[in-house]
Amino acid sequence: MANLSRRDFLRGTTAGALGLAFGGVFNSMATAEEGIYKPGTYSATAQGMGTVTVTMTFDANSITDVKIDASGETEGLGTVAAETLAGQILTAQSAQVDAISGASLTSNAVKQAADACISQAKGETVLVNATAEQNWGVFDEEGIFHPDFLTPPDPIESWDEETDVDVFVAGLGLAGICATRAAAEAGKKVFAAEQCSTFQVRSGQIGVINSSYQNDMGLFFDEQTKQKIVMHQMRANNWRPDQGVWEHWVNHSGEAMDWYLAAVPDAIYLNPKKTPAENGFPDGTFDANDGNTYVCTFNWPMNPNADLDSEIYPMFPDNVVVRPGNSAVCEKIMANLENDPLCSINYNTKVLQLFKDESGRVAGAFVQRVDGSVVKVNAANGVCLCCGDYGADKHMRDYYSKESFQIQGWTWTSFTDDGKQTNQGMGLKLGAWVGAQVDPGAHTIMTHTFGGSLGCDPFLLVDNHGRRFMNEDVAGNYLSFKILRSPGKKLWQIFDHNYPQQLSTMPTGHSCYWGIVDDEEEMNFGQYIEKIGQTTRETVEEGTTFICDTLEELAQKMEIPYENLKATIDRYNQLAQDGFDSDFGKRSDRLYPIAQAPFYATEISNVSAFCMVSGLMVDGNCRVLDENNEIIPGLYAAGNTAGNRFAQDYPCITMGISHGFAMTFGKLAGENAAMKLS
């Protein structure tokens, strides 16, 4: 890799290349008429751990003042380094000063921004807004871009405290909590670090296979079904993931769920085949926030007409719901861990970097407490990275998934006490800095649309010009990207008055409805808990954008050409009458004519992204792999820090799988780290 200076990066032919690559706008400042500089004050920014801003004041021949805003850097390291560098730059009258040991990212950012300020003062051509969003890496002589976030920082050479444990766990989300608990239950001493003031869990859907609860309710996945699940997932992910990862999940997630829920012995297990009243909650009295922990299947029982083998995109009923959410279970687990003498639970504690011993084994981590003190944690058995995803780091998303910027609705963002976003990919960075391989394929966005007023049921879909464009019989994750690639980034779901009689042939799965009831209280709890599978006419009508007595009126309200919509519906009705979709291949029993008023049209533009689910390459035992796909001794990863699970898509074949993986593989990572699995 070429050792390019930032001045080269911002000037001359390299700057010209960047202008093409980033669409940058260049600003030529007037050359100073006298002296070295044009007197004035200039600012520039660069990316360190956060955004660093340098403001410098010049007279005709010297730098007279240097101010550095490094408030986004690591307290006690980057912030102190910035103060030192300001004095050094002023003394040296140059940006070419030595980096501060242990704060290389901040040092480089300060030097880059200072160099840009000097170039501006000299009247040289500089990228406007010199770098915060554009200059965060270098191109080598072969034209390959190398992002700064993959560049290891200088090794930390001094610390305030040192402690010895068996297992170190970075992050206390669902995966980290399970890793900490598993290692402690194995009798090992654990140090767990979480950057926020408490643990971080969300939602309550967990994808598992053959938990005791599922089996007790009559839901059992035989060996053939388990292998069908694995084969469908491998095909959906183009055979890029490690099949051993999926095999472990289908064979061991059930026992992991039993272990997870054992932390709440007073949990109430609902019968998904009975109504709320039959479960003891008459007349809408079920309250998921009444202080109890409830467990129920999600979207099971299935549509009694369902035949998963006939589906081009089967969605299996693996999901178990915990209400009010995972927090209810994790509060109990964390209360136990905080009182366990084997566990050191450290909130408001940032992981700075990992280190290896002389043999090349990952041997521990450096962390920083809220007071700025640095602790060296020696982990004799292993290190577990469970730091979540990188959805809040725009540079990482730009590098790994430009497509993610098309999605405006990002959810599940957490913040530290000082207001900084989490989910910055710290686990991926920590692993990469010690030689771990980052998932090399197109990275995966967890994205869903929940469809129209009848969810993702495969009724007629048209684009914003009134034209049909696909086989509608796919899940919401696929519809998300069709929305983003359609005119106006919206679709329309269209059906007619006869939809209640047509639902019985619809699929079971993510945001699908296969039955109408008069009242939600008539639903089985497996549908009632998430209001899925069954619905009411009132709910459908409330969720429909337009209901009209004529197609002409419908087209007018949709603001699309009537002749286009009419031609599309005429063709669709002919295909329904023929019983064969020669245009897009949708199965005939879901090919219903749009013939009887009133006519329904629902706008679908709701694309949500929850997180990125690609990370460090791991094997089926959570062991992190290097660039040659060899195991890095002592290093494990779980949750969304782990990769090798998905490839570009997050399939709804098995729902709740992200949490199912976090729980199952968090447990496995903790167990394997405890036993020092090599």
PDB file of N, CA and C in Angstrom, residues 475-529:
ATOM      1  N   ALA A 475     -41.311 -12.548   0.196  1.00  0.00           N
ATOM      2  CA  ALA A 475     -41.390 -12.005   1.554  1.00  0.00           C
ATOM      3  C   ALA A 475     -41.027 -10.528   1.594  1.00  0.00           C
ATOM      4  N   GLY A 476     -41.268  -9.929   2.748  1.00  0.00           N
ATOM      5  CA  GLY A 476     -41.074  -8.490   2.912  1.00  0.00           C
ATOM      6  C   GLY A 476     -39.656  -8.020   2.718  1.00  0.00           C
ATOM      7  N   ASN A 477     -38.670  -8.866   3.028  1.00  0.00           N
ATOM      8  CA  ASN A 477     -37.290  -8.424   2.830  1.00  0.00           C
ATOM      9  C   ASN A 477     -36.991  -8.194   1.358  1.00  0.00           C
ATOM     10  N   TYR A 478     -37.590  -9.004   0.470  1.00  0.00           N
ATOM     11  CA  TYR A 478     -37.405  -8.791  -0.962  1.00  0.00           C
ATOM     12  C   TYR A 478     -38.193  -7.573  -1.451  1.00  0.00           C
ATOM     13  N   LEU A 479     -39.391  -7.394  -0.930  1.00  0.00           N
ATOM     14  CA  LEU A 479     -40.187  -6.234  -1.336  1.00  0.00           C
ATOM     15  C   LEU A 479     -39.495  -4.923  -0.977  1.00  0.00           C
ATOM     16  N   SER A 480     -38.716  -4.934   0.112  1.00  0.00           N
ATOM     17  CA  SER A 480     -38.003  -3.716   0.501  1.00  0.00           C
ATOM     18  C   SER A 480     -37.168  -3.188  -0.649  1.00  0.00           C
ATOM     19  N   PHE A 481     -36.417  -4.070  -1.268  1.00  0.00           N
ATOM     20  CA  PHE A 481     -35.513  -3.616  -2.323  1.00  0.00           C
ATOM     21  C   PHE A 481     -36.242  -3.344  -3.630  1.00  0.00           C
ATOM     22  N   LYS A 482     -37.383  -3.997  -3.848  1.00  0.00           N
ATOM     23  CA  LYS A 482     -38.191  -3.644  -5.017  1.00  0.00           C
ATOM     24  C   LYS A 482     -38.761  -2.237  -4.868  1.00  0.00           C
ATOM     25  N   ILE A 483     -39.130  -1.871  -3.655  1.00  0.00           N
ATOM     26  CA  ILE A 483     -39.605  -0.504  -3.419  1.00  0.00           C
ATOM     27  C   ILE A 483     -38.512   0.495  -3.783  1.00  0.00           C
ATOM     28  N   LEU A 484     -37.304   0.239  -3.306  1.00  0.00           N
ATOM     29  CA  LEU A 484     -36.207   1.170  -3.520  1.00  0.00           C
ATOM     30  C   LEU A 484     -35.816   1.283  -4.985  1.00  0.00           C
ATOM     31  N   ARG A 485     -36.178   0.279  -5.780  1.00  0.00           N
ATOM     32  CA  ARG A 485     -35.804   0.271  -7.196  1.00  0.00           C
ATOM     33  C   ARG A 485     -36.994   0.573  -8.107  1.00  0.00           C
ATOM     34  N   SER A 486     -38.064   1.075  -7.540  1.00  0.00           N
ATOM     35  CA  SER A 486     -39.274   1.367  -8.307  1.00  0.00           C
ATOM     36  C   SER A 486     -39.468   2.875  -8.458  1.00  0.00           C
ATOM     37  N   PRO A 487     -40.187   3.316  -9.508  1.00  0.00           N
ATOM     38  CA  PRO A 487     -40.427   4.752  -9.696  1.00  0.00           C
ATOM     39  C   PRO A 487     -41.067   5.387  -8.462  1.00  0.00           C
ATOM     40  N   GLY A 488     -40.476   6.485  -8.014  1.00  0.00           N
ATOM     41  CA  GLY A 488     -41.001   7.160  -6.842  1.00  0.00           C
ATOM     42  C   GLY A 488     -40.776   6.410  -5.551  1.00  0.00           C
ATOM     43  N   LYS A 489     -40.092   5.268  -5.618  1.00  0.00           N
ATOM     44  CA  LYS A 489     -39.802   4.423  -4.458  1.00  0.00           C
ATOM     45  C   LYS A 489     -41.071   4.083  -3.675  1.00  0.00           C
ATOM     46  N   LYS A 490     -42.096   3.681  -4.446  1.00  0.00           N
ATOM     47  CA  LYS A 490     -43.321   3.220  -3.798  1.00  0.00           C
ATOM     48  C   LYS A 490     -43.987   2.174  -4.673  1.00  0.00           C
ATOM     49  N   LEU A 491     -44.748   1.305  -4.031  1.00  0.00           N
ATOM     50  CA  LEU A 491     -45.564   0.302  -4.703  1.00  0.00           C
ATOM     51  C   LEU A 491     -46.999   0.472  -4.215  1.00  0.00           C
ATOM     52  N   TRP A 492     -47.924  -0.213  -4.908  1.00  0.00           N
ATOM     53  CA  TRP A 492     -49.333  -0.207  -4.501  1.00  0.00           C
ATOM     54  C   TRP A 492     -49.836  -1.642  -4.456  1.00  0.00           C
ATOM     55  N   GLN A 493     -50.443  -2.012  -3.330  1.00  0.00           N
ATOM     56  CA  GLN A 493     -51.105  -3.314  -3.193  1.00  0.00           C
ATOM     57  C   GLN A 493     -52.590  -3.122  -3.516  1.00  0.00           C
ATOM     58  N   ILE A 494     -53.096  -3.929  -4.449  1.00  0.00           N
ATOM     59  CA  ILE A 494     -54.477  -3.745  -4.927  1.00  0.00           C
ATOM     60  C   ILE A 494     -55.258  -5.052  -4.811  1.00  0.00           C
ATOM     61  N   PHE A 495     -56.466  -4.958  -4.270  1.00  0.00           N
ATOM     62  CA  PHE A 495     -57.371  -6.106  -4.203  1.00  0.00           C
ATOM     63  C   PHE A 495     -58.802  -5.577  -4.205  1.00  0.00           C
ATOM     64  N   ASP A 496     -59.750  -6.488  -4.229  1.00  0.00           N
ATOM     65  CA  ASP A 496     -61.143  -6.032  -4.290  1.00  0.00           C
ATOM     66  C   ASP A 496     -61.950  -6.542  -3.100  1.00  0.00           C
ATOM     67  N   HIS A 497     -63.255  -6.375  -3.196  1.00  0.00           N
ATOM     68  CA  HIS A 497     -64.183  -6.690  -2.117  1.00  0.00           C
ATOM     69  C   HIS A 497     -64.092  -8.144  -1.647  1.00  0.00           C
ATOM     70  N   ASN A 498     -63.636  -9.037  -2.484  1.00  0.00           N
ATOM     71  CA  ASN A 498     -63.663 -10.466  -2.179  1.00  0.00           C
ATOM     72  C   ASN A 498     -62.455 -10.962  -1.389  1.00  0.00           C
ATOM     73  N   TYR A 499     -61.609 -10.045  -0.918  1.00  0.00           N
ATOM     74  CA  TYR A 499     -60.372 -10.487  -0.274  1.00  0.00           C
ATOM     75  C   TYR A 499     -60.582 -11.418   0.926  1.00  0.00           C
ATOM     76  N   PRO A 500     -61.661 -11.286   1.740  1.00  0.00           N
ATOM     77  CA  PRO A 500     -61.767 -12.202   2.893  1.00  0.00           C
ATOM     78  C   PRO A 500     -61.825 -13.668   2.473  1.00  0.00           C
ATOM     79  N   GLN A 501     -62.450 -13.948   1.350  1.00  0.00           N
ATOM     80  CA  GLN A 501     -62.554 -15.333   0.887  1.00  0.00           C
ATOM     81  C   GLN A 501     -61.256 -15.804   0.216  1.00  0.00           C
ATOM     82  N   GLN A 502     -60.392 -14.868  -0.122  1.00  0.00           N
ATOM     83  CA  GLN A 502     -59.166 -15.207  -0.839  1.00  0.00           C
ATOM     84  C   GLN A 502     -57.973 -15.447   0.089  1.00  0.00           C
ATOM     85  N   LEU A 503     -58.089 -15.034   1.337  1.00  0.00           N
ATOM     86  CA  LEU A 503     -56.952 -15.119   2.246  1.00  0.00           C
ATOM     87  C   LEU A 503     -56.558 -16.547   2.592  1.00  0.00           C
ATOM     88  N   SER A 504     -57.463 -17.479   2.480  1.00  0.00           N
ATOM     89  CA  SER A 504     -57.171 -18.848   2.931  1.00  0.00           C
ATOM     90  C   SER A 504     -56.050 -19.508   2.143  1.00  0.00           C
ATOM     91  N   THR A 505     -55.750 -19.000   0.942  1.00  0.00           N
ATOM     92  CA  THR A 505     -54.668 -19.587   0.145  1.00  0.00           C
ATOM     93  C   THR A 505     -53.355 -18.825   0.306  1.00  0.00           C
ATOM     94  N   MET A 506     -53.351 -17.805   1.162  1.00  0.00           N
ATOM     95  CA  MET A 506     -52.160 -16.974   1.303  1.00  0.00           C
ATOM     96  C   MET A 506     -51.123 -17.643   2.203  1.00  0.00           C
ATOM     97  N   PRO A 507     -49.858 -17.242   2.073  1.00  0.00           N
ATOM     98  CA  PRO A 507     -48.787 -17.928   2.812  1.00  0.00           C
ATOM     99  C   PRO A 507     -48.794 -17.614   4.298  1.00  0.00           C
ATOM    100  N   THR A 508     -48.137 -18.464   5.037  1.00  0.00           N
ATOM    101  CA  THR A 508     -47.838 -18.218   6.441  1.00  0.00           C
ATOM    102  C   THR A 508     -46.442 -17.624   6.507  1.00  0.00           C
ATOM    103  N   GLY A 509     -46.289 -16.551   7.233  1.00  0.00           N
ATOM    104  CA  GLY A 509     -44.944 -16.015   7.350  1.00  0.00           C
ATOM    105  C   GLY A 509     -44.910 -14.561   7.722  1.00  0.00           C
ATOM    106  N   HIS A 510     -43.797 -13.927   7.387  1.00  0.00           N
ATOM    107  CA  HIS A 510     -43.513 -12.556   7.765  1.00  0.00           C
ATOM    108  C   HIS A 510     -44.578 -11.614   7.220  1.00  0.00           C
ATOM    109  N   SER A 511     -45.328 -10.981   8.103  1.00  0.00           N
ATOM    110  CA  SER A 511     -46.347  -9.990   7.747  1.00  0.00           C
ATOM    111  C   SER A 511     -47.307 -10.513   6.692  1.00  0.00           C
ATOM    112  N   CYS A 512     -47.777 -11.746   6.887  1.00  0.00           N
ATOM    113  CA  CYS A 512     -48.769 -12.326   5.975  1.00  0.00           C
ATOM    114  C   CYS A 512     -50.057 -12.616   6.749  1.00  0.00           C
ATOM    115  N   TYR A 513     -51.176 -12.488   6.067  1.00  0.00           N
ATOM    116  CA  TYR A 513     -52.482 -12.722   6.685  1.00  0.00           C
ATOM    117  C   TYR A 513     -53.226 -13.786   5.886  1.00  0.00           C
ATOM    118  N   TRP A 514     -53.787 -14.751   6.617  1.00  0.00           N
ATOM    119  CA  TRP A 514     -54.488 -15.846   5.948  1.00  0.00           C
ATOM    120  C   TRP A 514     -55.906 -16.065   6.473  1.00  0.00           C
ATOM    121  N   GLY A 515     -56.391 -15.172   7.323  1.00  0.00           N
ATOM    122  CA  GLY A 515     -57.742 -15.340   7.837  1.00  0.00           C
ATOM    123  C   GLY A 515     -58.331 -14.055   8.384  1.00  0.00           C
ATOM    124  N   ILE A 516     -59.657 -13.918   8.273  1.00  0.00           N
ATOM    125  CA  ILE A 516     -60.394 -12.772   8.812  1.00  0.00           C
ATOM    126  C   ILE A 516     -61.226 -13.235   9.997  1.00  0.00           C
ATOM    127  N   VAL A 517     -61.166 -12.476  11.093  1.00  0.00           N
ATOM    128  CA  VAL A 517     -62.026 -12.723  12.252  1.00  0.00           C
ATOM    129  C   VAL A 517     -62.826 -11.452  12.520  1.00  0.00           C
ATOM    130  N   ASP A 518     -63.929 -11.609  13.217  1.00  0.00           N
ATOM    131  CA  ASP A 518     -64.760 -10.440  13.523  1.00  0.00           C
ATOM    132  C   ASP A 518     -64.143  -9.564  14.604  1.00  0.00           C
ATOM    133  N   ASP A 519     -63.383 -10.184  15.491  1.00  0.00           N
ATOM    134  CA  ASP A 519     -62.806  -9.468  16.622  1.00  0.00           C
ATOM    135  C   ASP A 519     -61.436 -10.069  16.920  1.00  0.00           C
ATOM    136  N   GLU A 520     -60.465  -9.222  17.250  1.00  0.00           N
ATOM    137  CA  GLU A 520     -59.124  -9.715  17.558  1.00  0.00           C
ATOM    138  C   GLU A 520     -59.115 -10.705  18.712  1.00  0.00           C
ATOM    139  N   GLU A 521     -60.093 -10.575  19.604  1.00  0.00           N
ATOM    140  CA  GLU A 521     -60.137 -11.480  20.755  1.00  0.00           C
ATOM    141  C   GLU A 521     -60.475 -12.915  20.346  1.00  0.00           C
ATOM    142  N   GLU A 522     -60.881 -13.105  19.086  1.00  0.00           N
ATOM    143  CA  GLU A 522     -61.152 -14.448  18.591  1.00  0.00           C
ATOM    144  C   GLU A 522     -59.889 -15.138  18.070  1.00  0.00           C
ATOM    145  N   MET A 523     -58.810 -14.389  17.948  1.00  0.00           N
ATOM    146  CA  MET A 523     -57.576 -14.956  17.410  1.00  0.00           C
ATOM    147  C   MET A 523     -56.967 -15.956  18.381  1.00  0.00           C
ATOM    148  N   ASN A 524     -56.246 -16.929  17.836  1.00  0.00           N
ATOM    149  CA  ASN A 524     -55.372 -17.745  18.660  1.00  0.00           C
ATOM    150  C   ASN A 524     -54.216 -16.872  19.137  1.00  0.00           C
ATOM    151  N   PHE A 525     -53.668 -17.193  20.309  1.00  0.00           N
ATOM    152  CA  PHE A 525     -52.636 -16.328  20.866  1.00  0.00           C
ATOM    153  C   PHE A 525     -51.389 -16.284  19.991  1.00  0.00           C
ATOM    154  N   GLY A 526     -51.138 -17.347  19.224  1.00  0.00           N
ATOM    155  CA  GLY A 526     -49.998 -17.352  18.317  1.00  0.00           C
ATOM    156  C   GLY A 526     -50.085 -16.292  17.240  1.00  0.00           C
ATOM    157  N   GLN A 527     -51.302 -15.834  16.929  1.00  0.00           N
ATOM    158  CA  GLN A 527     -51.492 -14.709  16.022  1.00  0.00           C
ATOM    159  C   GLN A 527     -51.735 -13.409  16.799  1.00  0.00           C
ATOM    160  N   TYR A 528     -52.409 -13.506  17.899  1.00  0.00           N
ATOM    161  CA  TYR A 528     -52.796 -12.337  18.695  1.00  0.00           C
ATOM    162  C   TYR A 528     -51.575 -11.607  19.260  1.00  0.00           C
ATOM    163  N   ILE A 529     -50.550 -12.348  19.644  1.00  0.00           N
ATOM    164  CA  ILE A 529     -49.411 -11.738  20.336  1.00  0.00           C
ATOM    165  C   ILE A 529     -48.708 -10.699  19.474  1.00  0.00           C
TER     166      ILE A 529
END
